[in-house]
PDB file of C-alpha atoms in Angstrom:
ATOM      1  CA  UNK S   2      -0.935  -3.272 -42.223  1.00 54.00           C
ATOM      2  CA  UNK S   3       1.305  -2.770 -39.117  1.00 62.00           C
ATOM      3  CA  UNK S   4       3.863  -5.347 -38.445  1.00 84.00           C
ATOM      4  CA  UNK S   5       2.479  -7.284 -35.216  1.00 91.00           C
ATOM      5  CA  UNK S   6       4.526  -6.478 -32.272  1.00 96.00           C
ATOM      6  CA  UNK S   7       6.069  -9.840 -30.483  1.00 95.00           C
ATOM      7  CA  UNK S   8       4.589 -11.029 -27.553  1.00 96.00           C
ATOM      8  CA  UNK S   9       7.326  -9.506 -25.594  1.00 97.00           C
ATOM      9  CA  UNK S  10       6.761  -6.200 -26.623  1.00 97.00           C
ATOM     10  CA  UNK S  11       2.998  -6.071 -26.063  1.00 97.00           C
ATOM     11  CA  UNK S  12       3.594  -7.954 -22.648  1.00 98.00           C
ATOM     12  CA  UNK S  13       6.679  -5.775 -21.213  1.00 98.00           C
ATOM     13  CA  UNK S  14       4.385  -2.883 -20.065  1.00 98.00           C
ATOM     14  CA  UNK S  15       2.094  -5.656 -18.363  1.00 98.00           C
ATOM     15  CA  UNK S  16       5.271  -6.926 -16.554  1.00 98.00           C
ATOM     16  CA  UNK S  17       6.507  -3.326 -15.246  1.00 98.00           C
ATOM     17  CA  UNK S  18       3.037  -2.289 -13.753  1.00 98.00           C
ATOM     18  CA  UNK S  19       2.956  -5.550 -12.136  1.00 98.00           C
ATOM     19  CA  UNK S  20       6.819  -4.745 -10.842  1.00 98.00           C
ATOM     20  CA  UNK S  21       5.836  -1.575  -9.641  1.00 98.00           C
ATOM     21  CA  UNK S  22       2.363  -2.746  -7.901  1.00 98.00           C
ATOM     22  CA  UNK S  23       4.782  -5.312  -6.221  1.00 98.00           C
ATOM     23  CA  UNK S  24       6.990  -2.263  -4.975  1.00 98.00           C
ATOM     24  CA  UNK S  25       4.033   0.013  -3.648  1.00 98.00           C
ATOM     25  CA  UNK S  26       3.272  -3.617  -1.956  1.00 98.00           C
ATOM     26  CA  UNK S  27       6.849  -3.396  -0.393  1.00 98.00           C
ATOM     27  CA  UNK S  28       6.775   0.275   0.329  1.00 98.00           C
ATOM     28  CA  UNK S  29       3.451  -0.530   2.594  1.00 96.00           C
ATOM     29  CA  UNK S  30       5.421  -2.607   4.462  1.00 95.00           C
ATOM     30  CA  UNK S  31       8.203  -0.730   5.077  1.00 97.00           C
ATOM     31  CA  UNK S  32       6.239   2.362   6.061  1.00 96.00           C
ATOM     32  CA  UNK S  33       3.816   0.303   8.356  1.00 93.00           C
ATOM     33  CA  UNK S  34       7.221  -1.671  10.054  1.00 93.00           C
ATOM     34  CA  UNK S  35       8.740   2.359   9.995  1.00 95.00           C
ATOM     35  CA  UNK S  36       5.852   3.625  12.017  1.00 93.00           C
ATOM     36  CA  UNK S  37       5.528   0.489  14.454  1.00 92.00           C
ATOM     37  CA  UNK S  38       8.894   1.062  15.587  1.00 93.00           C
ATOM     38  CA  UNK S  39       8.946   4.363  16.060  1.00 94.00           C
ATOM     39  CA  UNK S  40       5.971   4.204  17.927  1.00 91.00           C
ATOM     40  CA  UNK S  41       3.883   6.586  15.780  1.00 91.00           C
ATOM     41  CA  UNK S  42       1.362   4.064  14.837  1.00 91.00           C
ATOM     42  CA  UNK S  43       0.556   0.786  17.150  1.00 90.00           C
ATOM     43  CA  UNK S  44      -0.027  -2.301  15.250  1.00 88.00           C
ATOM     44  CA  UNK S  45      -3.493  -2.745  16.422  1.00 89.00           C
ATOM     45  CA  UNK S  46      -4.266   0.311  14.226  1.00 88.00           C
ATOM     46  CA  UNK S  47      -4.140  -2.006  11.451  1.00 87.00           C
ATOM     47  CA  UNK S  48      -6.605  -4.928  12.989  1.00 86.00           C
ATOM     48  CA  UNK S  49      -9.810  -4.603  10.552  1.00 84.00           C
ATOM     49  CA  UNK S  50      -7.698  -2.412   7.815  1.00 81.00           C
ATOM     50  CA  UNK S  51      -6.698   0.965   8.609  1.00 86.00           C
ATOM     51  CA  UNK S  52      -8.018   2.928  11.523  1.00 88.00           C
ATOM     52  CA  UNK S  53      -8.303   6.711  11.585  1.00 89.00           C
ATOM     53  CA  UNK S  54      -5.340   6.682  13.605  1.00 88.00           C
ATOM     54  CA  UNK S  55      -2.908   5.562  10.969  1.00 92.00           C
ATOM     55  CA  UNK S  56      -0.639   8.495   9.596  1.00 90.00           C
ATOM     56  CA  UNK S  57      -1.111   9.817   6.243  1.00 92.00           C
ATOM     57  CA  UNK S  58       2.613   8.696   5.351  1.00 92.00           C
ATOM     58  CA  UNK S  59       1.580   5.743   6.422  1.00 93.00           C
ATOM     59  CA  UNK S  60      -1.616   4.961   4.978  1.00 94.00           C
ATOM     60  CA  UNK S  61      -1.095   6.732   1.377  1.00 95.00           C
ATOM     61  CA  UNK S  62       0.922   3.727   0.085  1.00 96.00           C
ATOM     62  CA  UNK S  63      -1.959   1.408   0.990  1.00 94.00           C
ATOM     63  CA  UNK S  64      -4.433   3.906  -1.358  1.00 95.00           C
ATOM     64  CA  UNK S  65      -2.040   3.850  -3.837  1.00 97.00           C
ATOM     65  CA  UNK S  66      -1.989   0.156  -3.831  1.00 97.00           C
ATOM     66  CA  UNK S  67      -5.859   0.066  -4.203  1.00 96.00           C
ATOM     67  CA  UNK S  68      -5.527   2.355  -6.775  1.00 97.00           C
ATOM     68  CA  UNK S  69      -2.982   0.150  -8.753  1.00 98.00           C
ATOM     69  CA  UNK S  70      -5.444  -2.779  -8.441  1.00 97.00           C
ATOM     70  CA  UNK S  71      -8.745  -0.812  -9.522  1.00 96.00           C
ATOM     71  CA  UNK S  72      -8.535   0.844 -12.706  1.00 96.00           C
ATOM     72  CA  UNK S  73      -5.598  -1.122 -14.391  1.00 98.00           C
ATOM     73  CA  UNK S  74      -7.259  -4.241 -13.902  1.00 98.00           C
ATOM     74  CA  UNK S  75      -8.701  -3.109 -17.605  1.00 98.00           C
ATOM     75  CA  UNK S  76      -5.043  -2.735 -18.809  1.00 98.00           C
ATOM     76  CA  UNK S  77      -4.464  -5.885 -18.514  1.00 98.00           C
ATOM     77  CA  UNK S  78      -7.321  -7.311 -19.916  1.00 98.00           C
ATOM     78  CA  UNK S  79      -6.729  -4.825 -23.012  1.00 98.00           C
ATOM     79  CA  UNK S  80      -3.639  -5.962 -23.411  1.00 98.00           C
ATOM     80  CA  UNK S  81      -4.261  -9.737 -23.056  1.00 98.00           C
ATOM     81  CA  UNK S  82      -6.970  -9.155 -25.722  1.00 98.00           C
ATOM     82  CA  UNK S  83      -4.511  -7.714 -28.133  1.00 98.00           C
ATOM     83  CA  UNK S  84      -2.478 -10.558 -27.337  1.00 98.00           C
ATOM     84  CA  UNK S  85      -5.450 -13.493 -28.164  1.00 97.00           C
ATOM     85  CA  UNK S  86      -6.937 -11.262 -30.979  1.00 97.00           C
ATOM     86  CA  UNK S  87      -3.666 -10.576 -32.680  1.00 96.00           C
ATOM     87  CA  UNK S  88      -4.706  -6.807 -33.072  1.00 96.00           C
ATOM     88  CA  UNK S  89      -1.369  -5.030 -31.233  1.00 97.00           C
ATOM     89  CA  UNK S  90       0.379  -2.307 -33.100  1.00 97.00           C
ATOM     90  CA  UNK S  91       3.089  -0.384 -32.332  1.00 97.00           C
ATOM     91  CA  UNK S  92       1.184   2.191 -31.587  1.00 97.00           C
ATOM     92  CA  UNK S  93      -0.882  -0.029 -28.884  1.00 98.00           C
ATOM     93  CA  UNK S  94       2.509  -0.880 -27.169  1.00 98.00           C
ATOM     94  CA  UNK S  95       3.589   2.983 -27.236  1.00 98.00           C
ATOM     95  CA  UNK S  96       0.227   3.885 -25.147  1.00 98.00           C
ATOM     96  CA  UNK S  97       0.665   0.887 -23.432  1.00 98.00           C
ATOM     97  CA  UNK S  98       4.061   2.316 -22.307  1.00 98.00           C
ATOM     98  CA  UNK S  99       2.738   5.547 -22.012  1.00 98.00           C
ATOM     99  CA  UNK S 100      -0.033   4.380 -19.493  1.00 98.00           C
ATOM    100  CA  UNK S 101       2.418   2.741 -17.227  1.00 98.00           C
ATOM    101  CA  UNK S 102       4.932   5.453 -16.951  1.00 98.00           C
ATOM    102  CA  UNK S 103       1.613   7.851 -15.724  1.00 98.00           C
ATOM    103  CA  UNK S 104       0.409   5.318 -13.222  1.00 98.00           C
ATOM    104  CA  UNK S 105       3.778   5.351 -11.867  1.00 98.00           C
ATOM    105  CA  UNK S 106       4.050   9.416 -12.143  1.00 98.00           C
ATOM    106  CA  UNK S 107       0.588   9.083 -10.289  1.00 98.00           C
ATOM    107  CA  UNK S 108       2.154   6.577  -7.691  1.00 98.00           C
ATOM    108  CA  UNK S 109       5.085   8.670  -6.956  1.00 98.00           C
ATOM    109  CA  UNK S 110       3.286  11.957  -6.526  1.00 98.00           C
ATOM    110  CA  UNK S 111       0.587   9.894  -4.416  1.00 97.00           C
ATOM    111  CA  UNK S 112       3.230   8.406  -2.101  1.00 97.00           C
ATOM    112  CA  UNK S 113       5.484  11.520  -1.820  1.00 96.00           C
ATOM    113  CA  UNK S 114       4.407  15.035  -1.710  1.00 97.00           C
ATOM    114  CA  UNK S 115       0.913  14.183  -2.595  1.00 97.00           C
ATOM    115  CA  UNK S 116      -0.433  17.385  -4.609  1.00 97.00           C
ATOM    116  CA  UNK S 117      -3.869  16.405  -5.465  1.00 97.00           C
ATOM    117  CA  UNK S 118      -3.617  18.724  -8.569  1.00 98.00           C
ATOM    118  CA  UNK S 119      -0.467  16.874  -9.924  1.00 98.00           C
ATOM    119  CA  UNK S 120      -1.947  13.668  -9.038  1.00 98.00           C
ATOM    120  CA  UNK S 121      -5.248  14.024 -10.652  1.00 98.00           C
ATOM    121  CA  UNK S 122      -3.601  15.265 -14.109  1.00 98.00           C
ATOM    122  CA  UNK S 123      -1.375  11.876 -14.056  1.00 98.00           C
ATOM    123  CA  UNK S 124      -4.394   9.945 -12.945  1.00 98.00           C
ATOM    124  CA  UNK S 125      -6.641  11.620 -15.385  1.00 98.00           C
ATOM    125  CA  UNK S 126      -4.097  11.585 -18.135  1.00 98.00           C
ATOM    126  CA  UNK S 127      -3.741   8.302 -17.443  1.00 98.00           C
ATOM    127  CA  UNK S 128      -7.288   7.368 -18.068  1.00 98.00           C
ATOM    128  CA  UNK S 129      -7.409   8.776 -21.753  1.00 98.00           C
ATOM    129  CA  UNK S 130      -4.504   6.438 -22.686  1.00 98.00           C
ATOM    130  CA  UNK S 131      -6.429   3.916 -21.395  1.00 98.00           C
ATOM    131  CA  UNK S 132      -9.582   4.691 -22.942  1.00 98.00           C
ATOM    132  CA  UNK S 133      -7.081   5.231 -25.810  1.00 98.00           C
ATOM    133  CA  UNK S 134      -5.942   1.983 -25.885  1.00 98.00           C
ATOM    134  CA  UNK S 135      -9.459   0.491 -25.405  1.00 98.00           C
ATOM    135  CA  UNK S 136     -10.785   2.759 -28.332  1.00 98.00           C
ATOM    136  CA  UNK S 137      -8.292   1.049 -30.550  1.00 98.00           C
ATOM    137  CA  UNK S 138      -8.795  -2.261 -29.552  1.00 98.00           C
ATOM    138  CA  UNK S 139     -12.624  -1.754 -30.460  1.00 98.00           C
ATOM    139  CA  UNK S 140     -11.767  -0.390 -33.569  1.00 98.00           C
ATOM    140  CA  UNK S 141      -9.322  -3.404 -34.705  1.00 97.00           C
ATOM    141  CA  UNK S 142     -11.773  -5.845 -33.304  1.00 97.00           C
ATOM    142  CA  UNK S 143     -15.340  -4.741 -34.339  1.00 97.00           C
ATOM    143  CA  UNK S 144     -13.919  -2.787 -37.623  1.00 95.00           C
ATOM    144  CA  UNK S 145     -11.643  -4.920 -39.482  1.00 79.00           C
TER     145      UNK S 145
END
């Protein structure tokens, strides 16, 4: 049986993804302030969220931030589940880091050149990795 990774090893990718999410949150503020100061977007365009008049470079970080709060929830739950059930393995930790790396790549594509196919490939691959994490956990917990 593989050695159980330390909590630090298991939760390092969790903290990394949370930190990345906060970086995107800061990018939202930066791009909104920049657009406000240079006059491309009026602050009133955010009164009820983002109006259609908010330009893509300003709105993309916000959409990416929402992405980082949606499916990654299953990642956070999986890591907690692996810890609580003591079913984490080095393979699971490796997959966790792979998931985080793919989410960062997805974000970078999304908020920079935003090529849809590239973004989709990073997103889809990250989802398959997340599915693999859940499959490993299900096997370890349900079929010990």
